[in-house]
Amino acid sequence: MTILPQRPIEPGLFTWPADQPQLIGSRCAGCAEIVFPARTTCPRCMGMDVEQHLLATRGTLWTWTIQGFRPKPPFGLPEQQHFEPFGVGYIELAGQTRVEARLTESDSARLAIGMPMELTTVPLWRDGDHELITYAFQPIYEGDDSHAAQ
Amino acid sequence: MPRSDGDRVAIIGIGIYPHGRHPGVSAATMGIDAIRKALADAGVTWGEIEFAAGGSMVSGMPDSVVGDLGLTGVPFINVRNACATGASTLLAASTALRAGDAELAVVVGYDKHERGAFSAPPELLGVADWYAAQGLMLTPQFFAMKIQRYMHDYGISASTLAKVAAKAYRNGALNPTAFRRTPMSERHIASSAMITPPLTQYMYCSPDEGAVAAVLATERKAAELGVEPIYLRSVALRTRSYGSLEVFGTSVSLADTPPPTTPAAEAAFAQAGLTPTDVDIAQLSDGEAGAEVMGMAETGLCAHGAQEELIQQGQTELDGSLPVNTDGGLIANGEPVGANGLRQVHETVLQLRGQAGQRQVPNDPQVGFTQVYGAPGVAACTVLAKS
């Protein structure tokens, strides 16, 4: 199988290309609220003085579930491609915000609220001559430093 | 204008078209049937109705019913306001009655949904295409993640979720207009297909079809007609405030803002001049079992975390201290979105009148409470009372 060049599903969600991508949020100069993805106004205080802010790449799992059935459109997976269940969760980034993201883990037994998580990217599907990717969080299991070695 | 007793609004007639699947029956036909039943219940005719409001999410313009009921020129407001559709029709009608624009009003809500989970074009709900494309725009994910966190924070067990669903099917079995009328064991519910953990297939409601209507009157008119009034003591609707955990949220603030149900309930109790302790029966939004559990505390009917003991002890059953979803709720009735809120009101009126048949709660309930919640972060509550 040919290795296709990767492309984010949407520009501006995370730094790319990058060895360690970071989510691109925004921070309000007025009230310090941080949101993801970046916005031009603050949804908390309606302030207009808002700057791009790179988010922490590590956090903790705040809540989670598993998407076990194939969603209807507008889910973008091409019809002929096999659907694999995926985890979904909110990851709390200390002092910043809680980001909703796909999880690399889809086994309920291996997910728990409070576990440490790290940002990564996952492939979605082929789009023309590219493979689309999106941001996701992967669990950091105790005693497992394989991620750090990547 | 300050509200005096003379401005009170009463529900004097109710009608329901059975919830479920009705191939070949249009949504409007169901709505017309529900209206005719409500008119007959109130003992009034369509020609006497001076104001109407009707709601539907996917089944067109409810004012189309005038073609069958009679072209009387009645002012008719069409509402499309997601789960708060029913409350919106009540707000429109009760406001018209209080303002003196009418003495008799009809509200109706109906829908005829396709099978399967709801889906919608993202741009119509203010959601980005990329978010939906990667498979995050699904309400079951949100409800699962919300209750997952809630269980962690407040010690709610998976067994409690199964108990809530089992109660719904049990009450549904006693309700001739419910969709799901077969009791189901907690074990069967807990071991059914895991849709989005911790919620299984039978802990979720499913979209279906149905209609509900009501006739509203000023207190003066109700007295003139000599019908038993159930007072609509308040209707309150709220959208989300910044920082609450809602559907389709790419990020949520660390602020932990309460969901819109909480301010809607507070406003409903304040307008009614009553408190949660006055409530004898409650109909809560139970799109899935967890929502009912969380709704009990979000509305102030109990403290956060107290649900575990209340439900395990059976206090939310028909003969408990706080019966919840006495008609089987959304889980047993299914979800015709436009009819949801009015179905809760319909059930409350039946219970307060003592006409709920096999599922009638004992001890002559005086005060009923209803709550709906839905995407993209809207909630509505009502307080209904015999006096």
Coordinates of C-alpha atoms in Angstrom, one line a residue, chain B residues 4-227:
Chain B
S4 CA -53.3 39.0 39.5
D5 CA -55.5 35.9 40.1
G6 CA -57.7 37.1 37.3
D7 CA -54.8 36.6 34.9
R8 CA -54.4 33.0 35.7
V9 CA -54.4 30.5 32.9
A10 CA -55.9 27.0 33.1
I11 CA -55.7 23.9 31.0
I12 CA -59.3 22.7 30.5
G13 CA -58.9 20.1 27.8
I14 CA -56.3 17.6 26.7
G15 CA -55.9 15.2 23.8
I16 CA -53.3 12.7 22.7
Y17 CA -52.7 10.7 19.5
P18 CA -51.0 7.4 20.6
H19 CA -47.2 7.5 20.3
G20 CA -45.5 4.9 18.1
R21 CA -45.3 4.1 14.4
H22 CA -48.3 4.9 12.3
P23 CA -47.6 4.1 8.6
G24 CA -49.8 6.0 6.3
V25 CA -51.0 8.5 8.9
S26 CA -49.7 12.0 8.4
A27 CA -48.4 14.1 11.3
A28 CA -51.1 16.7 10.7
T29 CA -53.8 14.0 10.9
M30 CA -52.5 13.0 14.3
G31 CA -52.5 16.6 15.4
I32 CA -56.1 17.1 14.2
D33 CA -57.1 14.0 16.1
A34 CA -55.4 15.3 19.3
I35 CA -57.0 18.7 18.9
R36 CA -60.5 17.2 18.4
K37 CA -60.0 15.1 21.6
A38 CA -58.8 18.2 23.6
L39 CA -61.8 20.2 22.4
A40 CA -64.2 17.4 23.3
D41 CA -62.5 17.1 26.7
A42 CA -63.0 20.8 27.3
G43 CA -66.5 20.8 25.9
V44 CA -65.8 23.6 23.5
T45 CA -65.8 23.8 19.7
W46 CA -63.0 24.8 17.3
G47 CA -65.1 27.9 16.3
E48 CA -64.8 29.2 19.9
I49 CA -61.0 29.1 19.8
E50 CA -59.5 32.6 19.6
F51 CA -55.8 31.8 19.5
A52 CA -53.7 28.8 18.5
A53 CA -50.1 27.8 18.6
G54 CA -48.6 24.6 17.1
G55 CA -45.2 23.1 16.9
S56 CA -43.3 20.5 14.9
M57 CA -39.6 19.9 14.2
V58 CA -39.8 17.9 10.9
S59 CA -43.4 17.6 9.9
G60 CA -44.3 20.9 8.4
M61 CA -46.5 23.8 9.4
P62 CA -49.0 23.0 12.1
D63 CA -51.4 25.7 11.1
S64 CA -52.2 23.4 8.2
V65 CA -54.7 21.8 10.6
V66 CA -57.1 24.6 10.1
G67 CA -57.9 23.2 6.7
D68 CA -59.7 20.3 8.4
L69 CA -60.7 21.9 11.7
G70 CA -62.3 24.9 10.2
L71 CA -61.2 28.1 8.4
T72 CA -62.2 30.4 11.2
G73 CA -59.5 33.0 10.7
V74 CA -58.0 32.2 14.1
P75 CA -54.5 33.6 14.7
F76 CA -52.2 30.6 14.7
I77 CA -48.4 30.7 15.5
N78 CA -46.2 28.0 14.2
V79 CA -43.3 27.1 16.5
R80 CA -40.2 25.1 15.7
N81 CA -38.1 25.2 18.9
A82 CA -36.6 21.7 19.3
C83 CA -37.4 20.1 22.7
A84 CA -38.8 23.4 23.9
T85 CA -41.5 23.4 21.2
G86 CA -44.3 22.5 23.5
A87 CA -43.3 25.0 26.1
S88 CA -43.1 27.6 23.4
T89 CA -46.6 27.0 22.3
L90 CA -47.7 27.2 25.9
L91 CA -45.8 30.5 26.3
A92 CA -47.5 32.0 23.2
A93 CA -51.0 30.9 24.2
S94 CA -50.8 31.8 27.9
T95 CA -49.3 35.2 27.1
A96 CA -52.2 35.8 24.7
L97 CA -54.7 34.8 27.3
R98 CA -53.1 36.9 30.0
A99 CA -52.9 39.9 27.7
G100 CA -56.6 39.7 27.1
D101 CA -56.3 38.9 23.4
A102 CA -58.2 35.7 23.8
E103 CA -60.2 33.7 26.4
L104 CA -59.8 30.2 24.8
A105 CA -56.7 28.9 23.0
V106 CA -55.5 25.7 21.5
V107 CA -51.9 24.4 21.6
V108 CA -50.7 21.4 19.6
G109 CA -47.4 19.6 19.0
Y110 CA -46.6 16.7 16.7
D111 CA -43.9 15.0 14.7
K112 CA -43.4 12.0 12.5
H113 CA -39.7 11.0 12.5
E114 CA -37.8 8.5 10.5
R115 CA -36.3 5.5 12.4
G116 CA -32.9 5.8 13.9
A117 CA -30.8 8.4 15.7
F118 CA -31.5 12.1 14.8
S119 CA -29.1 13.6 12.3
A120 CA -29.1 17.0 10.7
P121 CA -27.0 19.2 8.4
P122 CA -24.3 20.6 10.7
E123 CA -24.5 24.2 9.3
L124 CA -28.2 24.3 10.4
L125 CA -27.2 23.9 14.0
G126 CA -24.1 26.1 14.0
V127 CA -21.7 23.1 13.9
A128 CA -18.6 23.0 11.8
D129 CA -18.5 20.5 8.9
W130 CA -15.1 19.0 10.1
Y131 CA -16.6 18.4 13.5
A132 CA -19.5 16.4 12.1
A133 CA -17.3 14.7 9.5
Q134 CA -15.1 13.1 12.1
G135 CA -18.1 11.6 13.8
L136 CA -18.5 13.8 16.9
M137 CA -21.9 15.3 16.0
L138 CA -24.0 12.7 17.8
T139 CA -26.3 13.5 20.7
P140 CA -25.9 9.9 22.2
Q141 CA -22.2 10.6 22.7
F142 CA -22.9 13.8 24.6
F143 CA -25.5 12.2 26.9
A144 CA -23.2 9.3 27.6
M145 CA -20.3 11.5 28.4
K146 CA -22.4 13.8 30.6
I147 CA -23.8 10.9 32.7
Q148 CA -20.4 9.2 32.8
R149 CA -18.9 12.2 34.5
Y150 CA -22.0 12.6 36.7
M151 CA -21.7 9.0 37.9
H152 CA -18.1 9.6 38.8
D153 CA -18.8 12.8 40.6
Y154 CA -21.9 11.8 42.5
G155 CA -21.7 8.1 43.0
I156 CA -24.5 7.0 40.7
S157 CA -24.4 3.3 39.8
A158 CA -25.1 1.6 36.5
S159 CA -27.8 -0.3 38.3
T160 CA -29.6 2.9 38.9
L161 CA -29.6 3.7 35.2
A162 CA -31.1 0.3 34.5
K163 CA -33.7 0.9 37.2
V164 CA -34.8 4.2 35.6
A165 CA -35.3 2.5 32.3
A166 CA -37.1 -0.4 33.8
K167 CA -39.5 2.0 35.5
A168 CA -40.2 3.7 32.2
Y169 CA -41.2 0.4 30.5
R170 CA -43.2 -0.6 33.5
N171 CA -45.1 2.7 33.5
G172 CA -45.4 2.5 29.7
A173 CA -47.1 -0.8 30.0
L174 CA -49.8 0.9 32.1
N175 CA -50.2 3.7 29.5
P176 CA -52.5 2.9 26.5
T177 CA -51.0 5.6 24.4
A178 CA -47.3 4.7 25.0
F179 CA -45.0 3.3 22.2
R180 CA -43.1 0.7 24.4
R181 CA -45.7 -1.2 26.4
T182 CA -43.7 -4.3 27.4
P183 CA -42.1 -4.4 30.8
M184 CA -38.4 -5.2 30.7
S185 CA -36.1 -6.4 33.5
E186 CA -33.2 -4.4 34.7
R187 CA -30.9 -7.3 33.7
H188 CA -32.2 -7.3 30.2
I189 CA -31.8 -3.5 29.9
A190 CA -28.3 -3.6 31.4
S191 CA -27.2 -6.4 29.1
S192 CA -28.7 -5.0 25.9
A193 CA -26.3 -3.6 23.2
M194 CA -23.9 -1.1 24.6
I195 CA -24.6 2.0 22.4
T196 CA -22.4 4.5 24.0
P197 CA -21.1 3.4 27.4
P198 CA -22.5 3.6 30.1
L199 CA -25.8 3.7 28.2
T200 CA -27.2 0.6 26.6
Q201 CA -29.8 0.3 23.8
Y202 CA -32.8 0.1 26.1
M203 CA -31.7 3.0 28.2
Y204 CA -32.3 5.3 25.2
C205 CA -35.6 6.5 23.7
S206 CA -36.1 6.4 20.0
P207 CA -37.6 9.0 17.7
D208 CA -41.2 8.1 16.7
E209 CA -44.6 9.6 15.9
G210 CA -47.4 11.2 17.9
A211 CA -49.3 14.3 18.7
V212 CA -50.6 16.1 21.8
A213 CA -53.0 19.0 22.1
A214 CA -54.5 21.1 24.9
V215 CA -57.2 23.7 25.3
L216 CA -56.2 26.7 27.5
A217 CA -58.6 29.2 29.1
T218 CA -58.5 32.2 31.2
E219 CA -59.6 31.5 34.8
R220 CA -62.8 33.5 34.2
K221 CA -63.7 31.5 31.1
A222 CA -62.9 28.2 32.8
A223 CA -65.3 29.1 35.6
E224 CA -68.0 30.2 33.1
L225 CA -67.7 26.8 31.3
G226 CA -67.9 25.0 34.6
V227 CA -64.9 22.7 33.8

